[in-house]
């Protein structure tokens, strides 16, 4: 059978009830599972049989949502986490340890920059930042024998740079390491990074996937395509794990080696577990994801065109604007749209930007993007305020930059709100 369309997967994948069972995904609010014999539980602990042991590691409600996310991305398996931060942490730590390094695009989410540049450094993992404008030749010297991955975001938050996934996948694979892509802003509705050579996809499900600003969460998805044995340099996956009596993830889990190790080892040890109720709420968001993304993209395009023509706006950054330097990449990787997030500069710099934001009525100031409600934020003084001026510049964030997350309200109401706020300037 042909693979189902993304709209159908959003609704139908994951939980599939049997005869007489609840139609809607049940919330298995249980930390614990019951076994008929001690022997069976012993086998579970040795990973000899599949099943749930303890909700820190897995839970049926969460598992159904993981199946849906894996299907949406076209991967062999997914693991939900307590947050997007936890997802990025686990995704990197699953293959890199003290003494290793990864190469990351510099235009990424501020929280991830902190995680990479400060906390991971303390773990002994060196994250080497490269600028999206650098050529392959300029990036080459950043690789060495301890490099374990390349990392980037499909649509960078908030710089809105579009990742040339094929290019970085080729570069990573040339050096026998996987490409990790944070696909939070695009969602699998707009881009499926595995189709362009990415190996691992990460999500902050807090954003569009939940879509209602209700629950913090994350996910790691494994394409199953990276050959860890052939690549070499990943002993954690290809050599015995003594904490499980010698399980070898590549031997015992095949294509799902990476995601199995992430769960059995890191989720067990770090406890970055999502609650069953959070997975249930996320699942409800996912059911309407395709529909919502369509409207977010449609509205954002109209807002971008409106702002571009406005005399009080100095510049507009939206990858789908034909004048954007990201336009060609967006056409290739984001044919259906570039999500609802737009950034722009208000003439008059920081002061005007702040006054404009304070004048908005429908669009509200929140430390969040990518949900159904139109919202607005000034990154330089909030989400990215820990960054140095140099890091801000590398991340593509100026003091006049306003980040607008266009919601799914009626476009005429959104435009009217922008108009009245701009009239205050
Ligand atoms: C928000 C965000 C994160 C962090 O996710 P949380 O769920 O807030 O922990 C990571 N990456 C990107 C691109 C994000 O937008």
mmCIF file of C-alpha atoms and ligand atoms in Angstrom, residues 82-88 108-112 151 153 155-157 182-185 202-207 215-218 368-370 403, ligand 1:
data_model
loop_
_atom_site.group_PDB
_atom_site.id
_atom_site.type_symbol
_atom_site.label_atom_id
_atom_site.label_comp_id
_atom_site.label_asym_id
_atom_site.label_seq_id
_atom_site.Cartn_x
_atom_site.Cartn_y
_atom_site.Cartn_z
ATOM 1 C CA UNK A 82 9.928 15.932 28.886
ATOM 2 C CA UNK A 83 10.996 18.937 26.762
ATOM 3 C CA UNK A 84 12.691 19.949 23.544
ATOM 4 C CA UNK A 85 15.817 20.744 25.540
ATOM 5 C CA UNK A 86 15.848 17.187 26.864
ATOM 6 C CA UNK A 87 15.402 15.871 23.319
ATOM 7 C CA UNK A 88 18.460 17.741 22.056
ATOM 8 C CA UNK A 108 19.931 27.946 16.132
ATOM 9 C CA UNK A 109 17.603 28.377 19.083
ATOM 10 C CA UNK A 110 19.136 30.359 21.983
ATOM 11 C CA UNK A 111 18.344 27.635 24.509
ATOM 12 C CA UNK A 112 20.168 25.094 22.387
ATOM 13 C CA UNK A 151 23.568 19.652 13.948
ATOM 14 C CA UNK A 153 17.570 23.454 12.468
ATOM 15 C CA UNK A 155 14.037 26.632 9.948
ATOM 16 C CA UNK A 156 16.320 28.334 12.449
ATOM 17 C CA UNK A 157 14.597 29.911 15.456
ATOM 18 C CA UNK A 182 15.871 19.999 14.806
ATOM 19 C CA UNK A 183 12.644 20.078 12.789
ATOM 20 C CA UNK A 184 10.577 22.004 15.349
ATOM 21 C CA UNK A 185 9.484 24.950 13.198
ATOM 22 C CA UNK A 202 14.566 16.271 16.983
ATOM 23 C CA UNK A 203 11.468 18.211 18.002
ATOM 24 C CA UNK A 204 10.370 20.595 20.630
ATOM 25 C CA UNK A 205 6.765 19.351 20.553
ATOM 26 C CA UNK A 206 5.962 22.377 22.727
ATOM 27 C CA UNK A 207 5.609 24.423 19.541
ATOM 28 C CA UNK A 215 2.323 21.272 27.315
ATOM 29 C CA UNK A 216 6.128 21.264 27.152
ATOM 30 C CA UNK A 217 7.642 18.247 25.421
ATOM 31 C CA UNK A 218 10.157 16.940 22.946
ATOM 32 C CA UNK A 368 6.666 31.284 23.149
ATOM 33 C CA UNK A 369 6.081 30.861 19.458
ATOM 34 C CA UNK A 370 4.300 28.511 17.170
ATOM 35 C CA UNK A 403 9.611 37.997 16.082
HETATM 36 C C1 LIG B 1 11.689 25.787 21.814
HETATM 37 C C2 LIG B 1 12.731 25.110 21.062
HETATM 38 C C3 LIG B 1 13.574 24.162 21.668
HETATM 39 C C4 LIG B 1 13.478 23.838 23.154
HETATM 40 O O1 LIG B 1 12.290 23.187 23.404
HETATM 41 P P1 LIG B 1 11.513 23.227 24.829
HETATM 42 O O2 LIG B 1 10.355 22.359 24.566
HETATM 43 O O3 LIG B 1 11.179 24.652 25.108
HETATM 44 O O4 LIG B 1 12.451 22.657 25.841
HETATM 45 C C5 LIG B 1 14.519 23.521 20.894
HETATM 46 N N1 LIG B 1 14.653 23.819 19.591
HETATM 47 C C6 LIG B 1 13.871 24.723 18.979
HETATM 48 C C7 LIG B 1 14.062 24.993 17.525
HETATM 49 C C8 LIG B 1 12.889 25.402 19.681
HETATM 50 O O5 LIG B 1 12.118 26.307 19.060
#
